Amino acid sequence: MKKQTVTYPLRLPASLKAAVAEISKEDGISINQFVATAVAEKVSAMKTAEFFTSYRAKADIKTARRILLRMTDVRLT
């Protein structure tokens, strides 16, 4: 199964484009591949933060603290 791709005209400051071009050349990849990977990393980081934020809202701090206190080598301040 082939992945579907779309095109998107991207406007970057000249200095940022030059930096991307230099780094991608050093890494032996295209500017497109560099940008796609950078966007994927950012999306992943934001989704991960969103995931942990949603779990933090459900956290039972008292229970977690009680469990941690059962461990002899853990000190809670």
Coordinates of N, CA and C in Angstrom, one line a residue, residues 4-77:
Q4 N -0.1 8.1 0.8 CA -0.6 9.3 0.0 C 0.2 10.5 0.5
T5 N 0.6 11.3 -0.4 CA 1.3 12.5 0.0 C 0.6 13.7 -0.6
V6 N 0.7 14.8 0.0 CA 0.2 16.1 -0.6 C 1.3 17.1 -0.6
T7 N 1.1 18.1 -1.4 CA 2.1 19.2 -1.5 C 1.6 20.4 -0.7
Y8 N 2.5 21.1 -0.2 CA 2.1 22.3 0.6 C 3.2 23.4 0.4
P9 N 2.8 24.5 -0.1 CA 3.8 25.6 -0.3 C 4.2 26.1 1.0
L10 N 5.5 26.1 1.3 CA 6.0 26.5 2.6 C 6.9 27.7 2.5
R11 N 6.6 28.7 3.3 CA 7.4 30.0 3.3 C 8.2 30.0 4.5
L12 N 9.5 30.1 4.4 CA 10.5 30.2 5.5 C 11.3 31.4 5.3
P13 N 11.7 32.0 6.5 CA 12.7 33.0 6.4 C 14.0 32.5 5.7
A14 N 14.6 33.3 4.9 CA 15.8 32.9 4.1 C 16.9 32.3 5.0
S15 N 17.1 32.8 6.2 CA 18.1 32.3 7.1 C 17.8 30.9 7.6
L16 N 16.5 30.6 7.8 CA 16.1 29.3 8.3 C 16.2 28.3 7.1
K17 N 15.8 28.7 5.9 CA 15.9 27.8 4.8 C 17.4 27.5 4.5
A18 N 18.2 28.5 4.7 CA 19.7 28.2 4.4 C 20.2 27.2 5.5
A19 N 19.8 27.4 6.7 CA 20.2 26.4 7.8 C 19.7 25.0 7.5
V20 N 18.4 24.9 7.1 CA 17.8 23.6 6.7 C 18.6 23.0 5.5
A21 N 18.9 23.8 4.5 CA 19.6 23.3 3.4 C 21.0 22.8 3.8
E22 N 21.7 23.5 4.6 CA 23.0 23.1 5.1 C 23.0 21.8 5.9
I23 N 22.0 21.7 6.8 CA 21.9 20.5 7.7 C 21.5 19.3 6.8
S24 N 20.5 19.5 6.0 CA 20.1 18.3 5.2 C 21.2 17.9 4.2
K25 N 22.0 18.8 3.7 CA 23.1 18.4 2.8 C 24.1 17.6 3.6
E26 N 24.4 18.0 4.8 CA 25.4 17.3 5.7 C 24.9 15.9 6.0
D27 N 23.6 15.8 6.2 CA 23.0 14.5 6.5 C 22.7 13.6 5.3
G28 N 22.8 14.2 4.1 CA 22.6 13.4 2.9 C 21.2 13.2 2.6
I29 N 20.3 14.1 3.0 CA 18.9 14.0 2.8 C 18.4 15.2 2.1
S30 N 17.2 15.1 1.5 CA 16.6 16.3 0.9 C 16.0 17.2 1.9
I31 N 15.8 18.5 1.4 CA 15.2 19.5 2.3 C 13.8 19.0 2.6
N32 N 13.1 18.4 1.7 CA 11.7 17.9 1.9 C 11.7 16.9 3.0
Q33 N 12.7 15.9 2.9 CA 12.7 14.9 3.9 C 13.0 15.5 5.3
F34 N 13.9 16.4 5.4 CA 14.3 17.1 6.6 C 13.0 17.8 7.2
V35 N 12.3 18.5 6.4 CA 11.1 19.3 6.9 C 10.0 18.3 7.3
A36 N 9.8 17.2 6.5 CA 8.8 16.2 6.9 C 9.1 15.6 8.2
T37 N 10.4 15.2 8.4 CA 10.8 14.6 9.7 C 10.7 15.5 10.8
A38 N 11.1 16.8 10.6 CA 10.9 17.8 11.7 C 9.5 18.0 12.1
V39 N 8.6 18.1 11.1 CA 7.2 18.2 11.4 C 6.6 17.0 12.2
A40 N 7.1 15.8 11.7 CA 6.6 14.6 12.4 C 7.1 14.5 13.8
E41 N 8.3 15.0 14.1 CA 8.9 15.0 15.5 C 8.1 16.0 16.3
K42 N 7.7 17.1 15.8 CA 7.0 18.1 16.5 C 5.6 17.6 16.9
V43 N 4.9 17.0 15.9 CA 3.6 16.5 16.1 C 3.6 15.4 17.2
S44 N 4.6 14.5 17.1 CA 4.8 13.4 18.1 C 5.0 14.0 19.5
A45 N 5.8 15.0 19.6 CA 6.0 15.7 20.9 C 4.8 16.3 21.5
M46 N 4.0 16.9 20.6 CA 2.8 17.6 21.1 C 1.7 16.5 21.5
K47 N 1.6 15.5 20.7 CA 0.7 14.4 21.0 C 1.1 13.7 22.3
T48 N 2.4 13.5 22.6 CA 2.8 12.9 23.8 C 2.5 13.8 25.0
A49 N 2.8 15.1 24.9 CA 2.4 16.0 25.9 C 0.9 16.0 26.2
E50 N 0.1 16.0 25.2 CA -1.3 15.9 25.3 C -1.8 14.7 26.0
F51 N -1.1 13.5 25.7 CA -1.4 12.2 26.3 C -1.2 12.3 27.8
F52 N 0.0 12.8 28.2 CA 0.4 12.8 29.6 C -0.4 13.9 30.4
T53 N -0.8 15.0 29.7 CA -1.6 16.0 30.4 C -3.0 15.4 30.7
S54 N -3.5 14.6 29.8 CA -4.9 14.0 30.1 C -4.8 13.0 31.2
Y55 N -3.7 12.2 31.3 CA -3.5 11.3 32.4 C -3.2 12.0 33.7
R56 N -2.5 13.1 33.7 CA -2.3 13.8 34.9 C -3.5 14.3 35.5
A57 N -4.5 14.7 34.7 CA -5.8 15.1 35.2 C -6.5 14.0 36.0
K58 N -6.3 12.8 35.6 CA -6.9 11.6 36.2 C -6.1 11.0 37.4
A59 N -4.9 11.6 37.6 CA -4.0 11.0 38.6 C -4.5 11.1 40.0
D60 N -4.3 10.0 40.8 CA -4.6 9.9 42.2 C -3.3 10.0 43.0
I61 N -2.9 11.2 43.3 CA -1.6 11.5 43.9 C -1.5 10.8 45.3
K62 N -2.5 10.7 46.1 CA -2.4 10.1 47.4 C -2.1 8.6 47.2
T63 N -2.7 7.9 46.3 CA -2.5 6.5 46.0 C -1.1 6.3 45.5
A64 N -0.6 7.1 44.5 CA 0.7 7.0 44.0 C 1.8 7.2 45.1
R65 N 1.5 8.2 45.9 CA 2.5 8.5 47.0 C 2.5 7.3 48.0
R66 N 1.4 6.7 48.3 CA 1.3 5.5 49.2 C 2.1 4.4 48.6
I67 N 2.0 4.1 47.3 CA 2.7 3.1 46.6 C 4.2 3.3 46.7
L68 N 4.6 4.5 46.4 CA 6.0 4.9 46.4 C 6.6 4.7 47.7
L69 N 5.9 5.1 48.8 CA 6.4 5.0 50.1 C 6.6 3.6 50.6
R70 N 6.0 2.6 49.9 CA 6.3 1.2 50.2 C 7.7 0.8 49.8
M71 N 8.2 1.5 48.9 CA 9.6 1.2 48.4 C 10.6 1.8 49.4
T72 N 11.5 1.0 49.9 CA 12.4 1.4 50.9 C 13.5 2.4 50.4
D73 N 13.8 2.4 49.1 CA 14.9 3.2 48.6 C 14.4 4.5 48.0
V74 N 13.2 4.9 48.2 CA 12.6 6.1 47.6 C 12.3 7.1 48.7
R75 N 12.7 8.3 48.6 CA 12.4 9.4 49.6 C 11.6 10.4 48.9
L76 N 10.5 10.8 49.4 CA 9.6 11.8 48.9 C 9.7 13.0 49.7
T77 N 9.8 14.2 49.1 CA 10.0 15.4 49.9 C 8.6 16.1 50.0

